[in-house]
CSV table of C-alpha atoms in Angstrom, one decimal:
chain,number,residue,atom,x,y,z
A,41,MET,CA,133.7,104.4,172.1
A,42,ALA,CA,131.7,105.9,175.2
A,43,ALA,CA,132.2,105.0,178.7
A,44,VAL,CA,130.4,104.1,182.0
A,45,SER,CA,132.2,104.3,185.3
A,46,SER,CA,133.2,101.6,187.2
A,47,ILE,CA,132.1,99.1,184.6
A,48,THR,CA,132.5,95.9,186.0
A,49,GLN,CA,133.3,92.4,183.5
A,50,PRO,CA,129.9,90.9,182.5
A,51,GLU,CA,128.5,87.9,183.7
A,52,LYS,CA,128.7,86.9,179.9
A,53,VAL,CA,129.7,87.2,175.9
A,54,SER,CA,128.2,85.1,173.7
A,55,PHE,CA,129.4,85.1,169.6
A,56,PHE,CA,127.0,84.1,166.9
A,57,GLU,CA,127.2,83.0,163.7
A,58,ASP,CA,125.1,81.8,160.7
A,59,PRO,CA,126.6,81.7,157.2
A,60,ALA,CA,123.3,81.3,155.2
A,61,THR,CA,122.2,84.3,156.7
A,62,GLY,CA,125.2,86.1,157.3
A,63,LEU,CA,124.2,87.1,160.7
A,64,GLU,CA,126.8,87.9,163.2
A,65,ALA,CA,125.8,89.2,166.5
A,66,ILE,CA,127.3,89.5,170.2
A,67,VAL,CA,124.6,88.9,173.4
A,68,VAL,CA,126.5,90.6,176.4
A,69,LEU,CA,124.8,89.7,179.5
A,70,HIS,CA,126.5,92.2,181.9
A,71,SER,CA,124.1,91.6,185.5
A,72,THR,CA,121.2,89.2,186.1
A,73,ALA,CA,121.1,89.9,189.8
A,74,LEU,CA,117.8,92.3,189.6
A,75,GLY,CA,116.3,89.5,187.2
A,76,PRO,CA,117.1,88.5,183.1
A,77,ALA,CA,119.2,90.8,181.5
A,78,ALA,CA,116.5,93.0,178.9
A,79,GLY,CA,118.2,95.4,176.3
A,80,GLY,CA,117.4,96.2,172.9
A,81,CYS,CA,119.3,95.1,169.8
A,82,ARG,CA,121.7,97.5,167.7
A,83,PHE,CA,121.8,96.7,163.9
A,84,TRP,CA,124.9,98.6,163.1
A,85,THR,CA,128.4,98.6,160.6
A,86,TYR,CA,131.6,98.1,162.7
A,87,ALA,CA,135.2,98.2,161.5
A,88,ASP,CA,135.1,94.8,163.1
A,89,ARG,CA,134.3,92.1,166.1
A,90,ASN,CA,136.4,93.8,168.0
A,91,ASP,CA,134.3,97.1,167.6
A,92,ALA,CA,131.2,95.5,168.2
A,93,THR,CA,131.8,93.9,171.3
A,94,THR,CA,133.2,97.1,172.8
A,95,ASP,CA,130.1,98.4,172.2
A,96,ALA,CA,128.0,95.8,172.9
A,97,MET,CA,129.7,95.3,176.5
A,98,ARG,CA,130.0,98.9,177.3
A,99,LEU,CA,125.7,99.4,175.9
A,100,ALA,CA,125.4,96.1,178.1
A,101,ALA,CA,126.9,97.8,181.2
A,102,GLY,CA,124.4,100.9,181.2
A,103,MET,CA,121.3,98.8,180.8
A,104,THR,CA,122.4,97.5,184.1
A,105,TYR,CA,122.2,100.8,185.1
A,106,LYS,CA,119.4,102.1,183.4
A,107,ASN,CA,116.9,99.2,184.7
A,108,ALA,CA,118.2,99.3,188.2
A,109,LEU,CA,117.9,103.4,188.7
A,110,ALA,CA,114.3,103.0,186.7
A,111,GLY,CA,113.1,100.3,189.5
A,112,LEU,CA,113.1,97.2,186.9
A,113,PRO,CA,113.6,93.5,188.2
A,114,PHE,CA,115.5,93.3,185.1
A,115,GLY,CA,119.2,93.0,185.4
A,116,GLY,CA,121.4,94.6,181.8
A,117,GLY,CA,122.1,93.1,178.7
A,118,LYS,CA,122.7,93.7,174.9
A,119,ALA,CA,122.8,92.5,171.6
A,120,VAL,CA,125.1,94.3,168.8
A,121,ILE,CA,124.7,92.5,165.0
A,122,LEU,CA,127.1,94.0,162.2
A,123,ARG,CA,125.4,94.8,159.4
A,124,PRO,CA,126.1,92.4,156.5
A,125,ALA,CA,129.1,94.5,153.8
A,126,GLY,CA,126.5,92.8,150.7
A,127,GLU,CA,122.8,91.6,150.2
A,128,PHE,CA,121.1,90.2,152.8
A,129,HIS,CA,117.6,88.9,153.6
A,130,ARG,CA,116.8,91.3,156.6
A,131,THR,CA,113.7,88.8,157.7
A,132,ALA,CA,116.1,85.3,157.5
A,133,LEU,CA,119.0,87.2,159.2
A,134,PHE,CA,116.1,88.1,162.7
A,135,LYS,CA,114.5,85.1,162.3
A,136,ALA,CA,118.5,83.6,163.1
A,137,PHE,CA,119.0,86.0,165.7
A,138,GLY,CA,116.0,84.8,167.1
A,139,LYS,CA,117.1,81.2,167.7
A,140,ALA,CA,120.4,82.9,169.2
A,141,VAL,CA,118.3,84.6,171.9
A,142,ASP,CA,116.3,81.6,172.1
A,143,SER,CA,119.5,79.2,173.0
A,144,LEU,CA,120.1,81.9,176.0
A,145,GLY,CA,117.1,80.1,177.4
A,146,GLY,CA,115.4,83.1,178.4
A,147,ALA,CA,118.2,84.8,180.3
A,148,TYR,CA,118.3,87.9,177.5
A,149,VAL,CA,115.2,89.7,176.7
A,150,THR,CA,115.8,91.6,173.2
A,151,ALA,CA,113.6,95.0,171.6
A,152,GLU,CA,114.2,97.3,169.1
A,153,ASP,CA,117.8,99.4,169.6
A,154,VAL,CA,119.4,101.5,166.8
A,155,GLY,CA,119.0,100.0,163.5
A,156,THR,CA,116.5,97.5,164.3
A,157,LEU,CA,112.6,97.5,163.4
A,158,VAL,CA,109.0,96.5,165.0
A,159,SER,CA,109.3,94.6,162.2
A,160,ASP,CA,112.5,93.0,162.9
A,161,MET,CA,111.5,91.9,166.4
A,162,GLN,CA,108.5,90.3,164.5
A,163,ALA,CA,110.9,87.7,162.7
A,164,VAL,CA,112.9,87.4,166.4
A,165,ARG,CA,109.3,86.8,167.9
A,166,SER,CA,108.4,84.0,165.2
A,167,VAL,CA,111.1,81.7,166.5
A,168,THR,CA,111.5,82.6,170.4
A,169,ARG,CA,109.3,84.3,173.5
A,170,HIS,CA,112.0,86.3,174.6
A,171,VAL,CA,111.7,89.7,173.0
A,172,ALA,CA,109.3,92.6,173.0
A,173,GLY,CA,108.9,96.0,171.0
A,174,LEU,CA,106.0,94.3,169.3
A,175,PRO,CA,102.8,95.8,167.7
A,176,SER,CA,100.3,96.3,170.8
A,177,GLU,CA,96.7,95.6,171.4
A,178,GLY,CA,94.1,98.1,172.5
A,179,SER,CA,95.7,99.6,175.8
A,180,SER,CA,98.6,96.4,176.4
A,181,ALA,CA,102.0,98.2,176.6
A,182,GLY,CA,104.2,97.7,173.3
A,183,GLY,CA,105.1,98.4,169.8
A,184,ASP,CA,107.7,101.2,169.0
A,185,PRO,CA,109.3,102.2,172.7
A,186,SER,CA,110.9,105.2,170.9
A,187,PRO,CA,108.2,107.8,171.9
A,188,TRP,CA,108.7,106.3,175.7
A,189,THR,CA,111.8,107.3,175.3
A,190,ALA,CA,111.5,110.7,173.8
A,191,LEU,CA,108.7,111.2,176.7
A,192,GLY,CA,111.1,110.5,179.5
A,193,VAL,CA,113.9,112.7,177.9
A,194,PHE,CA,111.5,115.8,177.6
A,195,LEU,CA,110.1,115.4,180.9
A,196,SER,CA,113.6,116.1,182.5
A,197,MET,CA,114.7,118.5,180.4
A,198,ARG,CA,111.9,120.1,181.6
A,199,HIS,CA,113.0,119.8,184.8
A,200,ALA,CA,116.6,120.4,183.9
A,201,ALA,CA,116.0,123.7,182.6
A,202,GLU,CA,113.8,124.4,185.6
A,203,ARG,CA,116.4,123.6,187.5
A,204,ARG,CA,119.4,126.0,185.4
A,205,LEU,CA,117.6,128.1,183.0
A,206,GLY,CA,115.3,129.1,185.9
A,207,GLY,CA,112.2,128.6,183.7
A,208,ARG,CA,109.9,126.7,181.1
A,209,LEU,CA,111.1,124.9,177.8
A,210,ALA,CA,108.9,127.7,176.0
A,211,GLY,CA,111.5,130.2,174.1
A,212,LYS,CA,114.2,128.2,175.1
A,213,THR,CA,116.9,126.9,172.3
A,214,VAL,CA,117.2,123.0,172.0
A,215,ALA,CA,120.1,121.5,169.7
A,216,VAL,CA,118.7,117.9,168.9
A,217,GLN,CA,122.2,115.8,167.7
A,218,GLY,CA,120.1,113.3,165.6
A,219,VAL,CA,116.5,113.1,164.3
A,220,GLY,CA,115.7,109.4,163.9
A,221,ASN,CA,112.8,107.4,165.7
A,222,VAL,CA,113.6,109.2,169.4
A,223,GLY,CA,115.3,112.6,168.5
A,224,MET,CA,112.1,113.7,166.1
A,225,GLU,CA,109.5,113.0,168.9
A,226,LEU,CA,111.4,115.1,170.4
A,227,CYS,CA,111.0,117.9,168.1
A,228,HIS,CA,107.5,117.1,168.3
A,229,LEU,CA,107.1,117.7,171.7
A,230,LEU,CA,109.7,120.8,172.2
A,231,HIS,CA,107.5,122.2,169.7
A,232,GLN,CA,104.4,121.7,170.9
A,233,GLU,CA,105.9,122.9,174.2
A,234,GLY,CA,106.8,126.8,172.5
A,235,ALA,CA,110.9,125.9,172.4
A,236,ASN,CA,113.1,126.8,169.6
A,237,LEU,CA,114.7,123.9,167.6
A,238,VAL,CA,118.3,123.4,165.9
A,239,VAL,CA,118.4,119.8,164.7
A,240,ALA,CA,121.6,118.2,162.9
A,241,ASP,CA,121.4,114.9,161.6
A,242,GLY,CA,123.5,112.8,158.7
A,243,SER,CA,120.7,112.2,157.0
A,244,ALA,CA,119.5,115.1,155.2
A,245,GLU,CA,116.1,113.6,154.3
A,246,ARG,CA,115.4,113.7,158.2
A,247,ALA,CA,116.8,117.2,159.0
A,248,ALA,CA,114.8,118.7,156.1
A,249,LYS,CA,111.9,116.9,157.7
A,250,ALA,CA,112.2,118.4,161.1
A,251,ALA,CA,112.7,121.5,159.3
A,252,HIS,CA,109.8,121.6,157.9
A,253,LEU,CA,107.3,120.1,160.5
A,254,TYR,CA,108.8,122.3,163.6
A,255,GLY,CA,110.6,125.3,161.8
A,256,ALA,CA,114.1,124.0,163.0
A,257,VAL,CA,117.4,126.0,161.9
A,258,LEU,CA,119.7,123.0,160.1
A,259,VAL,CA,123.2,122.8,160.8
A,260,SER,CA,125.8,120.9,160.0
A,261,PRO,CA,127.1,117.8,162.7
A,262,GLU,CA,130.2,119.1,162.9
A,263,GLU,CA,128.3,122.6,164.1
A,264,LEU,CA,126.0,121.6,166.5
A,265,LEU,CA,127.5,120.9,169.6
A,266,ALA,CA,129.4,124.2,169.9
A,267,THR,CA,126.0,126.5,168.6
A,268,GLU,CA,124.8,129.2,170.3
A,269,VAL,CA,122.2,127.4,172.5
A,270,ASP,CA,120.5,126.7,175.9
A,271,ILE,CA,120.3,123.0,175.6
A,272,VAL,CA,122.0,120.0,173.9
A,273,ALA,CA,120.2,117.0,173.4
A,274,PRO,CA,122.1,114.7,171.7
A,275,CYS,CA,120.3,111.6,170.4
A,276,ALA,CA,122.8,109.9,168.0
A,277,LEU,CA,125.5,108.0,169.1
A,278,GLY,CA,127.7,108.2,172.4
A,279,ALA,CA,130.9,109.4,172.8
A,280,ILE,CA,129.7,113.3,171.5
A,281,LEU,CA,130.7,114.8,174.9
A,282,ASN,CA,134.8,114.1,175.7
A,283,GLU,CA,137.9,117.1,176.5
A,284,ARG,CA,137.7,118.9,172.9
A,285,SER,CA,133.4,119.2,172.3
A,286,ILE,CA,132.7,120.3,176.1
A,287,ALA,CA,135.2,123.1,175.8
A,288,GLY,CA,133.3,124.0,172.8
A,289,LEU,CA,129.8,123.7,174.3
A,290,LYS,CA,127.8,127.3,175.0
A,291,ALA,CA,124.6,125.6,176.0
A,292,LYS,CA,124.0,125.1,180.0
A,293,VAL,CA,122.2,122.5,180.1
A,294,VAL,CA,123.0,118.7,178.4
A,295,CYS,CA,120.0,116.0,178.3
A,296,GLY,CA,119.3,113.8,175.2
A,297,GLY,CA,118.3,110.4,174.0
A,298,ALA,CA,121.7,108.8,173.4
A,299,ASN,CA,123.4,106.3,175.2
A,300,ASN,CA,126.6,106.4,176.4
A,301,GLN,CA,127.0,110.4,175.5
A,302,LEU,CA,130.3,110.9,177.8
A,303,ALA,CA,133.7,109.8,176.1
A,304,THR,CA,134.5,108.8,179.8
A,305,PRO,CA,133.3,109.1,183.2
A,306,GLU,CA,135.8,112.0,183.6
A,307,ASP,CA,134.1,114.2,181.3
A,308,GLY,CA,131.0,114.0,183.3
A,309,ARG,CA,133.2,116.5,185.6
A,310,ARG,CA,134.4,119.1,182.9
A,311,LEU,CA,130.7,119.7,182.1
A,312,SER,CA,129.8,120.1,185.7
A,313,ALA,CA,133.6,122.5,185.9
A,314,ARG,CA,131.9,124.4,182.9
A,315,GLY,CA,128.2,125.3,184.8
A,316,ILE,CA,126.9,122.8,182.5
A,317,LEU,CA,124.1,120.6,184.0
A,318,TYR,CA,124.7,116.8,182.5
A,319,ALA,CA,121.5,114.8,182.6
A,320,PRO,CA,122.9,111.5,183.1
A,321,ASP,CA,122.0,109.4,179.8
A,322,TYR,CA,120.6,106.0,180.7
A,323,LEU,CA,119.0,107.9,183.4
A,324,VAL,CA,116.5,109.9,181.1
A,325,ASN,CA,116.4,108.1,178.6
A,326,ALA,CA,114.7,105.1,180.7
A,327,GLY,CA,111.4,105.0,178.7
A,328,GLY,CA,111.9,102.7,176.1
A,329,ILE,CA,113.3,99.8,178.5
A,330,ILE,CA,110.1,100.8,180.8
A,331,ASN,CA,108.1,99.7,177.7
A,332,VAL,CA,110.0,97.1,176.9
A,333,VAL,CA,109.2,95.1,180.0
A,334,ALA,CA,105.9,96.4,180.3
A,335,GLU,CA,105.1,94.3,177.3
A,336,HIS,CA,107.1,91.7,178.7
A,337,MET,CA,105.1,91.5,181.9
A,338,ASN,CA,101.5,92.2,180.3
A,339,GLU,CA,101.3,95.2,181.4
A,340,THR,CA,99.0,98.4,180.3
A,341,THR,CA,100.3,101.6,178.8
A,342,THR,CA,98.9,103.2,181.9
A,343,ALA,CA,101.4,101.4,184.0
A,344,VAL,CA,104.2,102.3,181.7
A,345,ASP,CA,103.1,106.1,181.5
A,346,GLU,CA,103.0,106.5,185.1
A,347,ARG,CA,106.7,105.0,185.4
A,348,VAL,CA,108.1,106.9,182.8
A,349,ARG,CA,106.6,110.2,184.7
A,350,ARG,CA,108.2,109.1,187.5
A,351,ILE,CA,111.8,110.1,185.7
A,352,PRO,CA,112.2,113.4,186.9
A,353,GLU,CA,112.1,112.9,190.5
A,354,ARG,CA,114.7,110.8,189.8
A,355,LEU,CA,116.9,112.9,188.1
A,356,ALA,CA,116.3,115.6,191.1
A,357,ALA,CA,117.2,113.3,193.3
A,358,VAL,CA,120.4,113.0,191.3
A,359,PHE,CA,121.4,116.6,190.7
A,360,ASP,CA,120.0,117.0,194.5
A,361,ALA,CA,123.2,115.0,196.0
A,362,ALA,CA,125.6,116.3,193.1
A,363,GLU,CA,124.7,120.0,194.2
A,364,THR,CA,125.4,118.8,197.9
A,365,SER,CA,128.5,116.3,197.0
A,366,GLY,CA,130.3,118.8,194.2
A,367,GLU,CA,130.5,115.3,192.3
A,368,GLY,CA,128.9,115.1,188.8
A,369,PRO,CA,125.4,113.7,188.2
A,370,ASN,CA,127.0,110.6,186.0
A,371,PHE,CA,129.2,109.6,189.1
A,372,ILE,CA,126.0,110.3,191.6
A,373,ALA,CA,123.8,108.1,189.2
A,374,ASP,CA,126.5,105.4,189.0
A,375,ALA,CA,126.4,105.0,192.2
A,376,MET,CA,123.2,104.7,193.0
A,377,ALA,CA,122.6,102.1,190.6
A,378,ARG,CA,125.8,100.0,192.0
A,379,ALA,CA,124.4,100.6,195.4
A,380,ILE,CA,120.7,98.6,193.8
A,381,VAL,CA,122.6,95.7,191.9
A,382,ALA,CA,124.9,95.2,195.0
A,383,ASP,CA,121.9,95.2,197.7
A,384,ALA,CA,120.0,92.5,195.1
A,385,ARG,CA,123.3,90.1,195.0
A,386,ARG,CA,123.5,90.5,198.8
A,387,PHE,CA,119.9,89.2,198.9
A,388,ASP,CA,120.5,86.8,197.2
A,389,ARG,CA,123.7,84.9,198.6
A,390,SER,CA,121.5,85.2,201.8
A,391,ALA,CA,118.3,83.8,200.4
A,392,ALA,CA,120.7,81.1,199.4
């Protein structure tokens, strides 16, 4: 499992079960210092509840940091649903999850994450208003947040390439690990930019689609991190950057859409020691939650676009501070996020 530096204990961990639908869910409110906890719902197969809870806690902490650095008036939270082993009625299960979200009284706002769909959020919306990621109308923010996540990663990667590789993405080779909703859209943007693509995915069908649409070279998931490329973009699950995998990296930049890419905070220093520029994941992949929050606040896609296009500015500030201090960018980003949350807590105490 992955880790975020200096994770504090969450404010609240709630467990929900509904035997009639097979629902077994954990909702973690990591911090509400900046506002209601916002973060997606992951639908995944876990070994047991302990693994699911650990994942939810780490993801929720990442959302606190992500929302803080994105300048959003929301705290951090996350939900995970353990995928039932047998047959189940998906709509009924997500309605049961919606009732669980509603019971928290607005302290948590959910949306899509790995394994969940817009249709799932529509089922949740039938029983609670504390949900986003619903189909949008006209210029209103909403819908699948994945394209916004991909855009933020793409713009951040463009900045990282200019800084470390001394040029634009055109002609560079990018290895994309995972071509789900975010990874496939990232491939589209990179292809338009003139980048060469190498992809790996557990689904042969998705990998073949990327090869067909974008001329991507296919490799196995086990080979991808050690492939000779300029940039690696992790867009699947977390904890893929560890002592062993980092030693085999050929890339000079790591910038992707997956959450919690570092197995431990120390792995950020390992990347720096090898001269590999690491773009902190929760900073660059904030486009999705920016869209979710804008939808919840009844804002427009124009507002979303403006905020997402400011992500590289924040990344530049992190890189500048890392260069000055000699510290890994992940530690710099963590410190910035913690300072924002701490200031909010101090303000709350003084106001009281």
